[in-house]
PDB file of C-alpha atoms and ligand atoms in Angstrom:
ATOM      1  CA  UNK A   1      37.683   4.164  17.581  1.00  0.00           C
ATOM      2  CA  UNK A   2      34.657   3.873  15.359  1.00  0.00           C
ATOM      3  CA  UNK A   3      33.696   7.070  13.643  1.00  0.00           C
ATOM      4  CA  UNK A   4      30.640   8.507  15.364  1.00  0.00           C
ATOM      5  CA  UNK A   5      29.214   9.854  12.118  1.00  0.00           C
ATOM      6  CA  UNK A   6      29.351   6.382  10.623  1.00  0.00           C
ATOM      7  CA  UNK A   7      25.979   5.309  11.995  1.00  0.00           C
ATOM      8  CA  UNK A   8      24.255   7.785   9.636  1.00  0.00           C
ATOM      9  CA  UNK A   9      25.933   6.376   6.539  1.00  0.00           C
ATOM     10  CA  UNK A  10      24.019   3.696   4.645  1.00  0.00           C
ATOM     11  CA  UNK A  11      27.043   2.566   2.657  1.00  0.00           C
ATOM     12  CA  UNK A  12      30.396   3.681   1.346  1.00  0.00           C
ATOM     13  CA  UNK A  13      30.204   4.743  -2.303  1.00  0.00           C
ATOM     14  CA  UNK A  14      33.879   5.647  -2.858  1.00  0.00           C
ATOM     15  CA  UNK A  15      36.589   4.568  -0.458  1.00  0.00           C
ATOM     16  CA  UNK A  16      39.658   6.621   0.418  1.00  0.00           C
ATOM     17  CA  UNK A  17      41.718   4.466  -1.933  1.00  0.00           C
ATOM     18  CA  UNK A  18      39.282   4.867  -4.848  1.00  0.00           C
ATOM     19  CA  UNK A  19      39.227   8.625  -4.309  1.00  0.00           C
ATOM     20  CA  UNK A  20      43.017   8.830  -4.148  1.00  0.00           C
ATOM     21  CA  UNK A  21      43.368   6.952  -7.431  1.00  0.00           C
ATOM     22  CA  UNK A  22      40.750   8.934  -9.307  1.00  0.00           C
ATOM     23  CA  UNK A  23      42.102  12.264  -8.063  1.00  0.00           C
ATOM     24  CA  UNK A  24      45.573  11.279  -9.304  1.00  0.00           C
ATOM     25  CA  UNK A  25      44.117  10.457 -12.740  1.00  0.00           C
ATOM     26  CA  UNK A  26      42.354  13.824 -12.969  1.00  0.00           C
ATOM     27  CA  UNK A  27      45.529  15.626 -11.909  1.00  0.00           C
ATOM     28  CA  UNK A  28      47.455  13.823 -14.660  1.00  0.00           C
ATOM     29  CA  UNK A  29      44.877  14.986 -17.235  1.00  0.00           C
ATOM     30  CA  UNK A  30      45.192  18.554 -15.978  1.00  0.00           C
ATOM     31  CA  UNK A  31      49.003  18.360 -16.130  1.00  0.00           C
ATOM     32  CA  UNK A  32      48.750  17.234 -19.755  1.00  0.00           C
ATOM     33  CA  UNK A  33      46.085  19.729 -20.837  1.00  0.00           C
ATOM     34  CA  UNK A  34      47.679  22.764 -19.208  1.00  0.00           C
ATOM     35  CA  UNK A  35      51.306  21.981 -20.073  1.00  0.00           C
ATOM     36  CA  UNK A  36      53.194  25.256 -20.568  1.00  0.00           C
ATOM     37  CA  UNK A  37      50.488  27.197 -18.732  1.00  0.00           C
ATOM     38  CA  UNK A  38      49.983  28.246 -15.145  1.00  0.00           C
ATOM     39  CA  UNK A  39      46.365  27.534 -14.251  1.00  0.00           C
ATOM     40  CA  UNK A  40      44.533  29.289 -11.443  1.00  0.00           C
ATOM     41  CA  UNK A  41      42.514  26.742  -9.485  1.00  0.00           C
ATOM     42  CA  UNK A  42      39.381  28.222  -7.979  1.00  0.00           C
ATOM     43  CA  UNK A  43      37.879  26.168  -5.193  1.00  0.00           C
ATOM     44  CA  UNK A  44      34.188  26.655  -4.602  1.00  0.00           C
ATOM     45  CA  UNK A  45      33.750  26.610  -0.839  1.00  0.00           C
ATOM     46  CA  UNK A  46      32.947  24.922   1.250  1.00  0.00           C
ATOM     47  CA  UNK A  47      32.305  21.491  -0.269  1.00  0.00           C
ATOM     48  CA  UNK A  48      35.372  21.312  -2.495  1.00  0.00           C
ATOM     49  CA  UNK A  49      38.044  22.041   0.097  1.00  0.00           C
ATOM     50  CA  UNK A  50      39.073  18.408   0.615  1.00  0.00           C
ATOM     51  CA  UNK A  51      39.084  17.567  -3.109  1.00  0.00           C
ATOM     52  CA  UNK A  52      40.997  20.772  -3.855  1.00  0.00           C
ATOM     53  CA  UNK A  53      43.644  19.996  -1.248  1.00  0.00           C
ATOM     54  CA  UNK A  54      44.202  16.495  -2.632  1.00  0.00           C
ATOM     55  CA  UNK A  55      44.014  17.535  -6.287  1.00  0.00           C
ATOM     56  CA  UNK A  56      46.455  20.417  -6.036  1.00  0.00           C
ATOM     57  CA  UNK A  57      49.071  18.181  -4.409  1.00  0.00           C
ATOM     58  CA  UNK A  58      48.912  15.767  -7.361  1.00  0.00           C
ATOM     59  CA  UNK A  59      49.348  18.535  -9.951  1.00  0.00           C
ATOM     60  CA  UNK A  60      52.958  19.079 -10.947  1.00  0.00           C
ATOM     61  CA  UNK A  61      52.542  22.227 -13.025  1.00  0.00           C
ATOM     62  CA  UNK A  62      53.086  25.637 -11.475  1.00  0.00           C
ATOM     63  CA  UNK A  63      49.636  26.814 -10.443  1.00  0.00           C
ATOM     64  CA  UNK A  64      47.963  29.242  -8.094  1.00  0.00           C
ATOM     65  CA  UNK A  65      44.840  28.867  -5.975  1.00  0.00           C
ATOM     66  CA  UNK A  66      41.975  31.095  -4.968  1.00  0.00           C
ATOM     67  CA  UNK A  67      38.696  30.542  -3.171  1.00  0.00           C
ATOM     68  CA  UNK A  68      35.146  31.572  -3.646  1.00  0.00           C
ATOM     69  CA  UNK A  69      32.118  30.854  -1.508  1.00  0.00           C
ATOM     70  CA  UNK A  70      28.596  30.631  -2.810  1.00  0.00           C
ATOM     71  CA  UNK A  71      25.438  29.385  -1.224  1.00  0.00           C
ATOM     72  CA  UNK A  72      22.509  27.887  -3.031  1.00  0.00           C
ATOM     73  CA  UNK A  73      21.264  25.397  -0.474  1.00  0.00           C
ATOM     74  CA  UNK A  74      19.783  25.942   2.935  1.00  0.00           C
ATOM     75  CA  UNK A  75      19.935  22.983   5.237  1.00  0.00           C
ATOM     76  CA  UNK A  76      17.873  20.813   2.888  1.00  0.00           C
ATOM     77  CA  UNK A  77      18.928  18.476   0.111  1.00  0.00           C
ATOM     78  CA  UNK A  78      17.600  20.320  -2.941  1.00  0.00           C
ATOM     79  CA  UNK A  79      18.712  23.516  -4.643  1.00  0.00           C
ATOM     80  CA  UNK A  80      16.771  26.700  -3.951  1.00  0.00           C
ATOM     81  CA  UNK A  81      17.756  28.067  -7.359  1.00  0.00           C
ATOM     82  CA  UNK A  82      19.080  31.205  -5.709  1.00  0.00           C
ATOM     83  CA  UNK A  83      22.838  31.656  -5.783  1.00  0.00           C
ATOM     84  CA  UNK A  84      24.551  34.090  -3.468  1.00  0.00           C
ATOM     85  CA  UNK A  85      28.231  35.086  -3.561  1.00  0.00           C
ATOM     86  CA  UNK A  86      29.309  34.809   0.039  1.00  0.00           C
ATOM     87  CA  UNK A  87      33.009  35.378  -0.640  1.00  0.00           C
ATOM     88  CA  UNK A  88      34.461  36.585  -3.914  1.00  0.00           C
ATOM     89  CA  UNK A  89      37.915  35.805  -5.338  1.00  0.00           C
ATOM     90  CA  UNK A  90      40.884  37.666  -3.875  1.00  0.00           C
ATOM     91  CA  UNK A  91      42.643  38.132  -7.219  1.00  0.00           C
ATOM     92  CA  UNK A  92      41.785  39.387 -10.706  1.00  0.00           C
ATOM     93  CA  UNK A  93      41.336  36.644 -13.276  1.00  0.00           C
ATOM     94  CA  UNK A  94      41.595  38.620 -16.513  1.00  0.00           C
ATOM     95  CA  UNK A  95      43.841  36.778 -18.973  1.00  0.00           C
ATOM     96  CA  UNK A  96      44.232  33.749 -16.712  1.00  0.00           C
ATOM     97  CA  UNK A  97      43.457  30.098 -17.318  1.00  0.00           C
ATOM     98  CA  UNK A  98      40.875  29.434 -14.655  1.00  0.00           C
ATOM     99  CA  UNK A  99      39.960  25.957 -13.501  1.00  0.00           C
ATOM    100  CA  UNK A 100      36.936  25.870 -11.228  1.00  0.00           C
ATOM    101  CA  UNK A 101      37.072  23.013  -8.725  1.00  0.00           C
ATOM    102  CA  UNK A 102      33.723  21.799  -7.373  1.00  0.00           C
ATOM    103  CA  UNK A 103      32.600  18.961  -5.155  1.00  0.00           C
ATOM    104  CA  UNK A 104      29.452  17.982  -7.023  1.00  0.00           C
ATOM    105  CA  UNK A 105      27.480  19.088 -10.048  1.00  0.00           C
ATOM    106  CA  UNK A 106      23.800  18.551  -9.379  1.00  0.00           C
ATOM    107  CA  UNK A 107      21.066  20.742 -10.937  1.00  0.00           C
ATOM    108  CA  UNK A 108      23.751  22.986 -12.444  1.00  0.00           C
ATOM    109  CA  UNK A 109      22.195  26.096 -10.891  1.00  0.00           C
ATOM    110  CA  UNK A 110      25.244  27.080  -8.896  1.00  0.00           C
ATOM    111  CA  UNK A 111      27.797  26.378 -11.593  1.00  0.00           C
ATOM    112  CA  UNK A 112      25.972  27.880 -14.553  1.00  0.00           C
ATOM    113  CA  UNK A 113      25.645  31.103 -12.584  1.00  0.00           C
ATOM    114  CA  UNK A 114      29.230  31.029 -11.366  1.00  0.00           C
ATOM    115  CA  UNK A 115      30.766  30.201 -14.744  1.00  0.00           C
ATOM    116  CA  UNK A 116      28.892  33.087 -16.383  1.00  0.00           C
ATOM    117  CA  UNK A 117      30.062  35.445 -13.696  1.00  0.00           C
ATOM    118  CA  UNK A 118      33.703  34.368 -14.137  1.00  0.00           C
ATOM    119  CA  UNK A 119      33.475  34.478 -17.932  1.00  0.00           C
ATOM    120  CA  UNK A 120      32.421  38.141 -17.735  1.00  0.00           C
ATOM    121  CA  UNK A 121      35.770  38.954 -16.101  1.00  0.00           C
ATOM    122  CA  UNK A 122      37.564  37.996 -19.353  1.00  0.00           C
ATOM    123  CA  UNK A 123      39.824  35.138 -18.314  1.00  0.00           C
ATOM    124  CA  UNK A 124      41.895  33.452 -21.062  1.00  0.00           C
ATOM    125  CA  UNK A 125      39.857  30.292 -20.415  1.00  0.00           C
ATOM    126  CA  UNK A 126      37.482  28.782 -17.888  1.00  0.00           C
ATOM    127  CA  UNK A 127      37.021  25.077 -17.320  1.00  0.00           C
ATOM    128  CA  UNK A 128      35.145  23.112 -14.732  1.00  0.00           C
ATOM    129  CA  UNK A 129      36.442  20.181 -12.715  1.00  0.00           C
ATOM    130  CA  UNK A 130      34.029  18.380 -10.432  1.00  0.00           C
ATOM    131  CA  UNK A 131      34.642  15.320  -8.313  1.00  0.00           C
ATOM    132  CA  UNK A 132      31.070  14.067  -8.615  1.00  0.00           C
ATOM    133  CA  UNK A 133      28.417  14.510 -11.258  1.00  0.00           C
ATOM    134  CA  UNK A 134      24.704  13.720 -10.963  1.00  0.00           C
ATOM    135  CA  UNK A 135      23.678  14.063 -14.635  1.00  0.00           C
ATOM    136  CA  UNK A 136      20.093  12.900 -14.024  1.00  0.00           C
ATOM    137  CA  UNK A 137      19.473  15.969 -11.869  1.00  0.00           C
ATOM    138  CA  UNK A 138      20.603  18.583 -14.389  1.00  0.00           C
ATOM    139  CA  UNK A 139      18.150  21.393 -15.132  1.00  0.00           C
ATOM    140  CA  UNK A 140      20.719  23.955 -16.358  1.00  0.00           C
ATOM    141  CA  UNK A 141      23.268  22.905 -18.996  1.00  0.00           C
ATOM    142  CA  UNK A 142      26.871  23.211 -17.812  1.00  0.00           C
ATOM    143  CA  UNK A 143      30.030  22.594 -19.815  1.00  0.00           C
ATOM    144  CA  UNK A 144      32.014  20.019 -17.833  1.00  0.00           C
ATOM    145  CA  UNK A 145      35.677  19.224 -18.611  1.00  0.00           C
ATOM    146  CA  UNK A 146      36.845  16.983 -15.790  1.00  0.00           C
ATOM    147  CA  UNK A 147      34.589  14.721 -13.749  1.00  0.00           C
ATOM    148  CA  UNK A 148      35.700  12.201 -11.154  1.00  0.00           C
ATOM    149  CA  UNK A 149      32.650   9.978 -10.911  1.00  0.00           C
ATOM    150  CA  UNK A 150      29.177  10.038 -12.339  1.00  0.00           C
ATOM    151  CA  UNK A 151      26.603   8.956  -9.740  1.00  0.00           C
ATOM    152  CA  UNK A 152      22.851   8.308  -9.594  1.00  0.00           C
ATOM    153  CA  UNK A 153      20.570  10.562  -7.615  1.00  0.00           C
ATOM    154  CA  UNK A 154      21.853   9.676  -4.131  1.00  0.00           C
ATOM    155  CA  UNK A 155      22.445  12.241  -1.444  1.00  0.00           C
ATOM    156  CA  UNK A 156      26.082  11.747  -0.544  1.00  0.00           C
ATOM    157  CA  UNK A 157      28.306  13.080   2.215  1.00  0.00           C
ATOM    158  CA  UNK A 158      31.955  13.029   3.225  1.00  0.00           C
ATOM    159  CA  UNK A 159      35.247  14.101   1.633  1.00  0.00           C
ATOM    160  CA  UNK A 160      34.086  17.711   1.968  1.00  0.00           C
ATOM    161  CA  UNK A 161      30.409  17.169   1.176  1.00  0.00           C
ATOM    162  CA  UNK A 162      27.924  18.000   3.875  1.00  0.00           C
ATOM    163  CA  UNK A 163      24.417  17.531   5.051  1.00  0.00           C
ATOM    164  CA  UNK A 164      23.416  20.460   7.256  1.00  0.00           C
ATOM    165  CA  UNK A 165      27.156  21.379   7.475  1.00  0.00           C
ATOM    166  CA  UNK A 166      28.077  18.028   8.987  1.00  0.00           C
ATOM    167  CA  UNK A 167      29.867  14.888   7.703  1.00  0.00           C
ATOM    168  CA  UNK A 168      32.484  16.891   5.746  1.00  0.00           C
ATOM    169  CA  UNK A 169      35.250  15.223   7.732  1.00  0.00           C
ATOM    170  CA  UNK A 170      34.417  11.657   6.696  1.00  0.00           C
ATOM    171  CA  UNK A 171      37.444  10.479   4.681  1.00  0.00           C
ATOM    172  CA  UNK A 172      35.290   8.598   2.140  1.00  0.00           C
ATOM    173  CA  UNK A 173      32.100   9.382   0.214  1.00  0.00           C
ATOM    174  CA  UNK A 174      29.023   7.673   1.568  1.00  0.00           C
ATOM    175  CA  UNK A 175      25.303   7.578   0.935  1.00  0.00           C
ATOM    176  CA  UNK A 176      23.452   9.238   3.787  1.00  0.00           C
ATOM    177  CA  UNK A 177      20.600   7.273   5.364  1.00  0.00           C
ATOM    178  CA  UNK A 178      17.353   8.899   4.167  1.00  0.00           C
ATOM    179  CA  UNK A 179      16.086   8.808   7.756  1.00  0.00           C
ATOM    180  CA  UNK A 180      18.708  11.448   8.628  1.00  0.00           C
ATOM    181  CA  UNK A 181      17.076  14.028   6.380  1.00  0.00           C
ATOM    182  CA  UNK A 182      13.537  12.914   6.988  1.00  0.00           C
ATOM    183  CA  UNK A 183      13.199  10.568   4.030  1.00  0.00           C
ATOM    184  CA  UNK A 184      11.690   7.086   4.171  1.00  0.00           C
TER     185      UNK A 184
HETATM  186  P1  LIG B 201      23.508  22.580  -7.926  1.00  0.00           P
HETATM  187  O1  LIG B 201      23.445  24.063  -7.950  1.00  0.00           O
HETATM  188  O2  LIG B 201      22.142  21.975  -7.795  1.00  0.00           O
HETATM  189  O3  LIG B 201      24.301  21.965  -9.053  1.00  0.00           O
HETATM  190  O4  LIG B 201      24.146  22.200  -6.547  1.00  0.00           O
HETATM  191  C1  LIG B 201      25.492  22.086  -6.341  1.00  0.00           C
HETATM  192  C2  LIG B 201      25.774  22.110  -4.860  1.00  0.00           C
HETATM  193  O5  LIG B 201      24.750  21.420  -4.146  1.00  0.00           O
HETATM  194  C3  LIG B 201      27.048  21.399  -4.533  1.00  0.00           C
HETATM  195  O6  LIG B 201      28.152  22.261  -4.569  1.00  0.00           O
HETATM  196  C4  LIG B 201      26.757  20.881  -3.137  1.00  0.00           C
HETATM  197  O7  LIG B 201      27.099  21.871  -2.201  1.00  0.00           O
HETATM  198  C5  LIG B 201      25.267  20.658  -3.092  1.00  0.00           C
HETATM  199  N1  LIG B 201      24.905  19.236  -3.294  1.00  0.00           N
HETATM  200  C6  LIG B 201      24.268  18.697  -4.357  1.00  0.00           C
HETATM  201  N2  LIG B 201      24.115  17.374  -4.223  1.00  0.00           N
HETATM  202  C7  LIG B 201      24.670  17.056  -3.041  1.00  0.00           C
HETATM  203  C8  LIG B 201      24.855  15.809  -2.325  1.00  0.00           C
HETATM  204  O8  LIG B 201      24.474  14.699  -2.755  1.00  0.00           O
HETATM  205  N3  LIG B 201      25.488  15.910  -1.127  1.00  0.00           N
HETATM  206  C9  LIG B 201      25.924  17.085  -0.605  1.00  0.00           C
HETATM  207  N4  LIG B 201      25.802  18.256  -1.231  1.00  0.00           N
HETATM  208  C10 LIG B 201      25.171  18.253  -2.442  1.00  0.00           C
HETATM  209 MG1  LIG B 202      27.621  22.515  -0.561  1.00  0.00          MG
END
């Protein structure tokens, strides 16, 4: 059956196969870089849950996972600049090698705030891994270690990414039709 969300997607940007391949490459880099260590992967909810699930299954090192939820967007497509911790980590991170897993790095508002907050808890290290990066949108500098794909300023959905909490279940990443969010 045709996916009912599909009518709102202008075009597919990254197919399931492209995502699978890129995620495997990132996991291999992480395996190399953290050899001999036991990284703690911190998924930033909700957008990164699909990426996190795929990434963690391609990592062969012993690792642990934790989850954090922040909100910086309402139902629109631009950052409000305000970051709120909706759910904090369950475990202490002092002395640990923390790898933050994000869906997309846009203005950098969310991540610059979050990385500072984690750094203050004295982990051994903190690195950032994002599936998508929109460098042209950056207003706050963020130190990025692993990036899946760099993209232009499109609003994208699927593979965990939402518009107004929907489209997260699309198995690929697609460009949303501007008409859906009141664009031209
Ligand atoms: P930043 O604080 O502006 O970097 O925003 C990061 C967050 O904005 C991401 O974690 C996403 O939740 C959301 N976001 C930014 N761009 C997009 C997009 O194209 N599609 C869906 N969500 C996005
Ligand atoms: Mg989000």
